[in-house]
Amino acid sequence: MDYLDGLNASQRVAVEHIDGPMMVIAGAGSGKTRVLTFRIAHMINLGVDPFNILALTFTNKAAREMNERIHQIVGSSESRNLTMGTFHSVFSRILRYNAERIGYPTNFTIYDTQDSKSLMKDIVKELNLDDKTYKPSMVLGRISAAKNNLISAEAYAENPEIQLEDTQSRRPEMARIYKAYVNRCQKAGAMDFDDLLFQTNVLLRDFPDVLQYYQHKFRYILVDEYQDTNYAQYLIVKKLAAVFENICVVGDDAQSIYSFRGANIQNILNFKKDYPDFKLFKLEQNYRSTKSIVEAANSVIARNQDQIKKEVWTENELGKPITILRTLTDNEEGKTIANRIFDIKQAEGLDYKDFAILYRTNKQSRSFEEALRKLNMPYKIYGGISFYQRKEIKDLLSYFRLAANPRDEEALKRVINYPKRGIGKTSIENIVIAANQYDVSIFDVIGNFAQYPVALNSTTKQKLTEFATMIRSFNAEIDKKPAYELAHHIAKSSGVLKELHSEKDKGPEEVERYQNIEELLSGVQAFSENNREDELKTLSDFMIDVALLTDADNDKEEDKNKISMMTIHSSKGLEFPHVFLVGLEENLFPSQMVLNSRSELEEERRLFYVAITRAEKTCTISYAVSRFVWGNLNTSEPSRFLSEINSDFVQQENAYQERGGGRSLSSNFNRTPSFSGGLNRPLGSPRGLTSLSQVSKSASSGQAASTLDLKVGYNVIHERFGKGKIIEISGTGDDKKATIFFPKEGSKTLLLRFAKLEVVE
């Protein structure tokens, strides 16, 4: 079995162990995905039927990569029979097969965050509640936490402890809102992301025959990133594995960072209690990072008490020490980091994609965006608006959703008057009132005014009837026509294509909207063509795929060679040659919001560990002495985490930035043996360098030039703009000027008697 020869000893023993419960603790960069992939391929080669294997991941990207690797080893005929995907995608398929048992249509819609917020706004308004007290995002977060802990709307209302919490927080109507939200989703034939897990638990709990079927179908279960599972996911996996107990979980407790969305680190820490006879395997060799980065990360995470002990090591080169960079302000931090990326890229001939800027919160991106734009360096912010959240895309997708499920309330309200049909806001509100009064969907009302009377004029009723007839015609073809054929028909017949085409001449934004629709339809066509000869890919299938996409799945090819900017949470699972970890200040990182207990502080430390271990070659950590918060300049203290890094792997630097902007000049100074006691005072400055001009002179090894000495072609240094080349000289005497090209600032015309230029070789 040649494919096993490329594994190290620890990886191979984990791959070759097939039966019974097992846990693989995989340190950062230790080849976790490789082990999962090879283990599945090895099982198939040993005769395990791929139909009996269930592999669960947290991203579609991870599932695709694993499937492609398995395909290369065992062939497509076997790999396509695996059940592999994210928790949400796998369980959504199970729910579609069994939806009617739990009161949902098989073509149920999956609401995204935007849909849920829109519905919640309507519910809060209809219940005459204060939308400042009951903010949609806050209410949905509370409902999400309940669902992830398998607390139904009924159980929520009957729990005295929960009711007391809501009363004390002055939100006594939470139970009523939760119930209304569940009812409206069910009436619309819709589930949100949390429902995909909650309702799967309901299905397995209430229908023993369904549970038994899947227990025997999935005789071998593998779970990636087990430390990130919540209670709902944990219980599903435990139920499915109960008969054969051939369960393999892979993860790293040191990278458990998602408690805010329900992840429970105890799931991995207590695995031995659930399966006392389990086998433990540890992957401790890091293939990603230099020794300096690995040892620095180890020294940090060693301070956590709740962990499964392991010794991560690497045979990679020592590499450069971690740079800890002190800046005066957050704006200077942005400019300094941008300049460093520019310098490293130019000096080493690297791509923009080799760099990442990681921060604790999205709001920190501003100063880095401004600095990168000034240097004309392309960047992509992860977590920004995705392709599928753009208005024109959401509009057409809403028509697709209605074609699959006419009861989809949020989709219907979005496009009932787009393109404009003369159906006003008051008419829509009256229809919604009628739907709630008769306890039916909005589509039921507009499709049958005889049965559900509404106070509308005859013209409006006629337009609504025509709209309902059009949606029914789309619905009749949903499982008959190929996805692209029906998608193009809907785009044309609904008037969306015509509407956007007519706006193309208005400006570049309108052109982009039309092009985005073309891109969407191209995506549907690619989806349609990527199938087996005996398989019809329908628009319903495409919509299921789209509903379950994440940010990582929406990358466009043109975004590939850009500097990556993202929160540390978004960076998990990624790696970059050069990482800049910014904003390491107390109350920012660790966040002041999560310092109420040791467990919260330990999760922040794990987040810091994750950030450091994204780096392959260099890691620069920066902090600002002062930072603007709500318009006020506040003094900051360096993060406590900086003092936890082994000083043998640290190099400290100061950034000097002239007031008013310009090039950042930084100077290295000798590593100090320890941060102990030194983080609350400014880091030492280089001996003998007392001003910016002195730094420039020291760095340039040049000499001051009189206006008479300067000629076209000379290389010079300016205190503010850095190094440049004289391309033109004009004027005489005190009015003599030089036009100088500065690589980072462009051409500048300077009056020489004030310029204080220095000639360099």
CSV table of C-alpha atoms in Angstrom, one decimal, residues 74-414:
chain,number,residue,atom,x,y,z
A,74,VAL,CA,-9.5,4.8,-4.5
A,75,GLY,CA,-11.1,6.2,-7.7
A,76,SER,CA,-14.3,8.2,-8.3
A,77,SER,CA,-16.6,5.1,-8.4
A,78,GLU,CA,-15.9,4.4,-4.8
A,79,SER,CA,-15.4,8.0,-3.4
A,80,ARG,CA,-18.7,9.3,-4.7
A,81,ASN,CA,-20.5,6.8,-2.5
A,82,LEU,CA,-19.2,8.4,0.7
A,83,THR,CA,-21.5,10.6,2.8
A,84,MET,CA,-19.1,13.5,3.3
A,85,GLY,CA,-19.8,17.2,4.0
A,86,THR,CA,-20.5,19.8,6.7
A,87,PHE,CA,-22.8,19.0,9.6
A,88,HIS,CA,-25.4,21.3,8.1
A,89,SER,CA,-25.2,19.9,4.5
A,90,VAL,CA,-25.3,16.2,5.6
A,91,PHE,CA,-28.2,16.7,8.0
A,92,SER,CA,-30.1,18.9,5.6
A,93,ARG,CA,-30.1,16.0,3.2
A,94,ILE,CA,-31.3,13.6,5.9
A,95,LEU,CA,-34.1,16.1,6.8
A,96,ARG,CA,-35.3,16.4,3.2
A,97,TYR,CA,-35.8,12.7,3.0
A,98,ASN,CA,-37.8,12.7,6.2
A,99,ALA,CA,-39.2,16.3,6.4
A,100,GLU,CA,-42.8,15.4,6.3
A,101,ARG,CA,-42.5,13.4,9.5
A,102,ILE,CA,-41.7,16.5,11.4
A,103,GLY,CA,-44.2,18.8,9.6
A,104,TYR,CA,-42.0,20.4,6.9
A,105,PRO,CA,-42.1,20.1,3.1
A,106,THR,CA,-39.3,18.2,1.4
A,107,ASN,CA,-38.4,21.4,-0.5
A,108,PHE,CA,-38.1,23.5,2.7
A,109,THR,CA,-36.1,26.8,2.3
A,110,ILE,CA,-33.0,27.4,4.4
A,111,TYR,CA,-33.0,31.0,5.8
A,112,ASP,CA,-29.7,32.8,6.0
A,113,THR,CA,-29.0,35.5,8.6
A,114,GLN,CA,-30.5,38.2,6.5
A,115,ASP,CA,-33.7,36.3,6.1
A,116,SER,CA,-34.0,35.6,9.8
A,117,LYS,CA,-33.4,39.2,10.7
A,118,SER,CA,-36.0,40.4,8.3
A,119,LEU,CA,-38.5,38.0,9.7
A,120,MET,CA,-37.6,38.9,13.3
A,121,LYS,CA,-38.1,42.7,12.6
A,122,ASP,CA,-41.6,41.9,11.3
A,123,ILE,CA,-42.4,39.8,14.4
A,124,VAL,CA,-41.2,42.4,16.8
A,125,LYS,CA,-43.3,45.0,15.0
A,126,GLU,CA,-46.4,42.9,14.8
A,127,LEU,CA,-46.2,42.2,18.6
A,128,ASN,CA,-45.9,45.9,19.2
A,129,LEU,CA,-42.6,45.6,21.0
A,130,ASP,CA,-39.8,48.0,21.3
A,131,ASP,CA,-37.2,47.2,18.6
A,132,LYS,CA,-34.4,48.8,20.7
A,133,THR,CA,-35.1,46.4,23.6
A,134,TYR,CA,-35.7,43.5,21.3
A,135,LYS,CA,-33.0,44.0,18.7
A,136,PRO,CA,-33.2,41.3,16.0
A,137,SER,CA,-29.6,40.2,16.2
A,138,MET,CA,-29.8,39.9,20.0
A,139,VAL,CA,-33.1,38.0,20.0
A,140,LEU,CA,-31.8,35.6,17.3
A,141,GLY,CA,-28.7,35.0,19.2
A,142,ARG,CA,-30.7,34.0,22.3
A,143,ILE,CA,-32.9,31.7,20.1
A,144,SER,CA,-29.8,30.2,18.5
A,145,ALA,CA,-28.3,29.4,21.9
A,146,ALA,CA,-31.6,27.7,22.9
A,147,LYS,CA,-31.7,25.6,19.8
A,148,ASN,CA,-28.1,24.6,20.0
A,149,ASN,CA,-28.8,23.4,23.5
A,150,LEU,CA,-32.0,21.6,22.2
A,151,ILE,CA,-34.4,23.8,24.1
A,152,SER,CA,-37.6,24.1,22.1
A,153,ALA,CA,-39.9,27.2,22.2
A,154,GLU,CA,-42.3,25.3,24.5
A,155,ALA,CA,-39.5,24.2,26.9
A,156,TYR,CA,-38.1,27.8,26.8
A,157,ALA,CA,-41.4,29.2,28.0
A,158,GLU,CA,-41.8,26.6,30.7
A,159,ASN,CA,-38.3,26.9,32.2
A,160,PRO,CA,-38.5,29.2,35.3
A,161,GLU,CA,-34.7,29.8,35.3
A,162,ILE,CA,-34.8,31.1,31.7
A,163,GLN,CA,-37.9,33.2,32.4
A,164,LEU,CA,-36.2,34.8,35.4
A,165,GLU,CA,-33.1,35.6,33.2
A,166,ASP,CA,-35.3,37.3,30.6
A,167,THR,CA,-37.3,39.2,33.2
A,168,GLN,CA,-34.1,40.5,34.9
A,169,SER,CA,-32.7,41.6,31.6
A,170,ARG,CA,-36.0,43.4,30.9
A,171,ARG,CA,-37.0,41.3,28.0
A,172,PRO,CA,-39.9,39.3,29.4
A,173,GLU,CA,-41.4,38.7,25.9
A,174,MET,CA,-38.6,36.5,24.6
A,175,ALA,CA,-40.6,33.3,24.9
A,176,ARG,CA,-43.5,34.7,22.9
A,177,ILE,CA,-41.1,35.9,20.2
A,178,TYR,CA,-39.4,32.5,20.1
A,179,LYS,CA,-42.7,30.8,19.6
A,180,ALA,CA,-43.8,33.3,16.9
A,181,TYR,CA,-40.5,32.9,15.1
A,182,VAL,CA,-40.8,29.1,15.1
A,183,ASN,CA,-44.4,29.2,13.9
A,184,ARG,CA,-43.7,31.6,11.1
A,185,CYS,CA,-40.7,29.6,9.9
A,186,GLN,CA,-42.8,26.4,9.8
A,187,LYS,CA,-45.7,28.1,8.0
A,188,ALA,CA,-43.2,29.4,5.4
A,189,GLY,CA,-41.7,25.9,5.0
A,190,ALA,CA,-38.4,27.3,6.2
A,191,MET,CA,-35.6,26.3,8.6
A,192,ASP,CA,-32.7,28.5,9.7
A,193,PHE,CA,-29.2,27.0,10.2
A,194,ASP,CA,-29.8,26.1,13.8
A,195,ASP,CA,-32.9,24.2,12.8
A,196,LEU,CA,-30.9,21.9,10.6
A,197,LEU,CA,-29.3,20.5,13.8
A,198,PHE,CA,-32.3,21.0,16.1
A,199,GLN,CA,-34.7,19.3,13.8
A,200,THR,CA,-32.3,16.4,13.1
A,201,ASN,CA,-32.3,15.7,16.9
A,202,VAL,CA,-36.1,15.8,16.9
A,203,LEU,CA,-36.2,13.4,14.0
A,204,LEU,CA,-33.8,10.9,15.6
A,205,ARG,CA,-35.5,11.3,19.0
A,206,ASP,CA,-39.1,10.8,17.9
A,207,PHE,CA,-38.7,8.2,15.1
A,208,PRO,CA,-36.7,5.2,16.3
A,209,ASP,CA,-36.9,3.6,12.9
A,210,VAL,CA,-35.1,6.5,11.3
A,211,LEU,CA,-32.5,6.4,14.0
A,212,GLN,CA,-32.0,2.7,13.5
A,213,TYR,CA,-31.7,3.1,9.8
A,214,TYR,CA,-28.9,5.7,10.0
A,215,GLN,CA,-27.1,3.9,12.8
A,216,HIS,CA,-26.8,0.8,10.5
A,217,LYS,CA,-26.1,2.9,7.4
A,218,PHE,CA,-23.3,4.9,9.1
A,219,ARG,CA,-21.2,2.1,10.7
A,220,TYR,CA,-18.1,4.2,10.5
A,221,ILE,CA,-18.2,7.8,11.6
A,222,LEU,CA,-15.4,10.4,11.3
A,223,VAL,CA,-15.6,13.9,12.7
A,224,ASP,CA,-13.2,16.7,11.9
A,225,GLU,CA,-12.5,19.6,14.3
A,226,TYR,CA,-14.4,17.8,17.1
A,227,GLN,CA,-13.4,20.6,19.6
A,228,ASP,CA,-15.8,22.9,17.7
A,229,THR,CA,-18.9,20.8,18.1
A,230,ASN,CA,-21.9,22.2,20.1
A,231,TYR,CA,-24.3,20.1,22.2
A,232,ALA,CA,-26.7,19.5,19.3
A,233,GLN,CA,-23.9,18.2,17.1
A,234,TYR,CA,-22.4,16.1,19.9
A,235,LEU,CA,-25.7,14.4,20.6
A,236,ILE,CA,-26.4,13.6,16.9
A,237,VAL,CA,-23.0,12.0,16.5
A,238,LYS,CA,-23.3,10.1,19.8
A,239,LYS,CA,-26.7,8.7,18.8
A,240,LEU,CA,-25.6,7.6,15.4
A,241,ALA,CA,-22.4,5.9,16.8
A,242,ALA,CA,-24.3,4.1,19.6
A,243,VAL,CA,-24.6,0.7,17.9
A,244,PHE,CA,-21.1,0.1,16.4
A,245,GLU,CA,-19.0,2.7,18.2
A,246,ASN,CA,-16.7,2.9,15.2
A,247,ILE,CA,-16.2,6.6,15.8
A,248,CYS,CA,-13.0,8.6,15.0
A,249,VAL,CA,-12.8,12.2,16.2
A,250,VAL,CA,-10.0,14.5,15.1
A,251,GLY,CA,-9.2,17.9,16.6
A,252,ASP,CA,-7.1,20.0,18.8
A,253,ASP,CA,-8.4,21.3,22.2
A,254,ALA,CA,-5.7,24.1,21.9
A,255,GLN,CA,-7.7,25.5,18.9
A,256,SER,CA,-11.2,25.5,20.5
A,257,ILE,CA,-12.2,29.1,19.9
A,258,TYR,CA,-15.9,29.1,19.1
A,259,SER,CA,-17.7,29.1,22.4
A,260,PHE,CA,-19.5,32.3,21.4
A,261,ARG,CA,-21.5,30.2,18.8
A,262,GLY,CA,-22.1,27.3,21.1
A,263,ALA,CA,-19.0,25.1,20.7
A,264,ASN,CA,-18.2,23.2,23.9
A,265,ILE,CA,-14.6,22.2,24.5
A,266,GLN,CA,-15.8,19.6,27.0
A,267,ASN,CA,-16.9,17.5,24.1
A,268,ILE,CA,-13.3,16.7,23.2
A,269,LEU,CA,-12.0,16.8,26.8
A,270,ASN,CA,-14.7,14.3,27.9
A,271,PHE,CA,-14.4,11.9,25.0
A,272,LYS,CA,-12.8,9.3,27.2
A,273,LYS,CA,-15.8,9.4,29.5
A,274,ASP,CA,-18.2,8.6,26.6
A,275,TYR,CA,-15.9,5.9,25.3
A,276,PRO,CA,-13.8,4.5,28.2
A,277,ASP,CA,-12.1,1.9,25.9
A,278,PHE,CA,-11.1,4.6,23.3
A,279,LYS,CA,-7.6,4.7,21.7
A,280,LEU,CA,-5.7,8.0,21.8
A,281,PHE,CA,-3.3,9.1,19.0
A,282,LYS,CA,-1.3,12.3,19.0
A,283,LEU,CA,0.1,14.1,15.9
A,284,GLU,CA,2.8,16.4,17.3
A,285,GLN,CA,5.1,17.1,14.4
A,286,ASN,CA,4.5,20.5,12.9
A,287,TYR,CA,5.2,20.7,9.1
A,288,ARG,CA,4.0,24.3,8.7
A,289,SER,CA,6.0,26.7,10.8
A,290,THR,CA,9.6,27.5,11.7
A,291,LYS,CA,11.0,26.4,15.1
A,292,SER,CA,10.8,29.9,16.5
A,293,ILE,CA,7.0,30.1,15.7
A,294,VAL,CA,6.3,26.6,17.0
A,295,GLU,CA,8.2,27.2,20.3
A,296,ALA,CA,6.7,30.6,20.8
A,297,ALA,CA,3.2,29.2,20.4
A,298,ASN,CA,4.0,26.3,22.7
A,299,SER,CA,5.1,28.6,25.4
A,300,VAL,CA,1.8,30.5,25.3
A,301,ILE,CA,-0.6,27.6,25.3
A,302,ALA,CA,1.3,25.8,28.1
A,303,ARG,CA,-0.3,28.3,30.5
A,304,ASN,CA,-3.8,26.9,30.0
A,305,GLN,CA,-5.0,24.4,32.6
A,306,ASP,CA,-7.8,22.7,30.7
A,307,GLN,CA,-6.0,20.8,27.9
A,308,ILE,CA,-4.8,17.5,26.6
A,309,LYS,CA,-1.1,17.6,27.0
A,310,LYS,CA,1.0,17.2,23.9
A,311,GLU,CA,4.5,18.3,22.7
A,312,VAL,CA,4.4,20.0,19.3
A,313,TRP,CA,7.8,20.0,17.6
A,314,THR,CA,9.2,20.6,14.1
A,315,GLU,CA,12.2,19.7,12.1
A,316,ASN,CA,11.9,23.0,10.1
A,317,GLU,CA,14.6,25.6,10.3
A,318,LEU,CA,14.9,27.9,13.3
A,319,GLY,CA,13.7,30.9,11.3
A,320,LYS,CA,13.4,34.5,12.4
A,321,PRO,CA,12.2,35.3,15.9
A,322,ILE,CA,8.7,36.7,16.4
A,323,THR,CA,8.8,40.5,16.0
A,324,ILE,CA,6.9,42.5,18.6
A,325,LEU,CA,6.4,46.0,17.2
A,326,ARG,CA,5.4,49.0,19.3
A,327,THR,CA,3.7,51.9,17.5
A,328,LEU,CA,2.5,55.2,18.9
A,329,THR,CA,-1.0,55.1,17.4
A,330,ASP,CA,-3.4,52.8,15.6
A,331,ASN,CA,-2.9,54.9,12.4
A,332,GLU,CA,0.8,54.5,12.7
A,333,GLU,CA,0.3,50.8,13.2
A,334,GLY,CA,-1.6,50.6,9.9
A,335,LYS,CA,1.1,52.6,8.0
A,336,THR,CA,4.0,50.7,9.5
A,337,ILE,CA,2.5,47.2,8.7
A,338,ALA,CA,1.6,48.3,5.2
A,339,ASN,CA,5.1,49.6,4.6
A,340,ARG,CA,6.7,46.4,5.9
A,341,ILE,CA,4.5,44.2,3.6
A,342,PHE,CA,5.6,46.4,0.7
A,343,ASP,CA,9.3,46.1,1.6
A,344,ILE,CA,9.2,42.3,2.2
A,345,LYS,CA,7.3,41.7,-1.0
A,346,GLN,CA,9.7,43.8,-3.1
A,347,ALA,CA,12.8,42.4,-1.5
A,348,GLU,CA,11.8,38.8,-1.7
A,349,GLY,CA,9.7,38.9,-4.9
A,350,LEU,CA,6.6,37.5,-3.2
A,351,ASP,CA,3.0,37.5,-4.1
A,352,TYR,CA,0.4,39.6,-2.2
A,353,LYS,CA,-1.4,36.3,-1.2
A,354,ASP,CA,1.7,35.4,0.9
A,355,PHE,CA,0.6,38.0,3.5
A,356,ALA,CA,-2.2,38.2,6.1
A,357,ILE,CA,-3.2,40.8,8.6
A,358,LEU,CA,-5.2,39.3,11.5
A,359,TYR,CA,-7.1,41.2,14.1
A,360,ARG,CA,-9.4,40.5,17.0
A,361,THR,CA,-12.4,42.5,15.7
A,362,ASN,CA,-13.5,43.7,12.2
A,363,LYS,CA,-13.5,47.3,13.3
A,364,GLN,CA,-9.7,47.3,13.5
A,365,SER,CA,-9.4,47.0,9.7
A,366,ARG,CA,-9.8,50.7,8.9
A,367,SER,CA,-6.3,51.9,9.4
A,368,PHE,CA,-4.8,49.0,7.5
A,369,GLU,CA,-7.2,49.5,4.6
A,370,GLU,CA,-6.3,53.1,4.3
A,371,ALA,CA,-2.6,52.4,4.4
A,372,LEU,CA,-2.8,49.6,1.8
A,373,ARG,CA,-4.9,51.7,-0.5
A,374,LYS,CA,-2.3,54.5,-0.4
A,375,LEU,CA,0.4,52.0,-1.5
A,376,ASN,CA,-1.9,50.6,-4.2
A,377,MET,CA,-1.7,47.1,-2.7
A,378,PRO,CA,-4.7,44.9,-3.3
A,379,TYR,CA,-6.4,43.3,-0.3
A,380,LYS,CA,-9.5,41.2,0.4
A,381,ILE,CA,-11.4,41.5,3.7
A,382,TYR,CA,-12.9,38.1,4.7
A,383,GLY,CA,-16.3,38.4,6.4
A,384,GLY,CA,-17.4,41.3,4.2
A,385,ILE,CA,-20.4,41.1,1.9
A,386,SER,CA,-20.3,37.9,-0.1
A,387,PHE,CA,-21.3,37.5,-3.7
A,388,TYR,CA,-24.5,35.7,-2.7
A,389,GLN,CA,-25.5,38.6,-0.3
A,390,ARG,CA,-25.5,41.3,-3.0
A,391,LYS,CA,-29.0,42.8,-3.7
A,392,GLU,CA,-29.3,41.8,-7.3
A,393,ILE,CA,-28.2,38.2,-6.5
A,394,LYS,CA,-30.5,37.9,-3.5
A,395,ASP,CA,-33.4,39.2,-5.7
A,396,LEU,CA,-32.9,36.5,-8.4
A,397,LEU,CA,-32.2,33.8,-5.8
A,398,SER,CA,-35.5,34.7,-4.2
A,399,TYR,CA,-37.3,33.8,-7.4
A,400,PHE,CA,-35.4,30.5,-7.5
A,401,ARG,CA,-36.4,29.9,-3.9
A,402,LEU,CA,-40.1,30.6,-4.7
A,403,ALA,CA,-39.9,28.2,-7.6
A,404,ALA,CA,-38.8,25.5,-5.2
A,405,ASN,CA,-41.0,26.6,-2.3
A,406,PRO,CA,-43.8,29.1,-3.0
A,407,ARG,CA,-44.5,29.3,0.8
A,408,ASP,CA,-41.2,31.0,1.4
A,409,GLU,CA,-42.4,34.2,3.0
A,410,GLU,CA,-39.1,36.2,3.0
A,411,ALA,CA,-38.4,35.4,-0.6
A,412,LEU,CA,-41.9,36.4,-1.6
A,413,LYS,CA,-41.9,39.7,0.2
A,414,ARG,CA,-38.6,40.6,-1.4
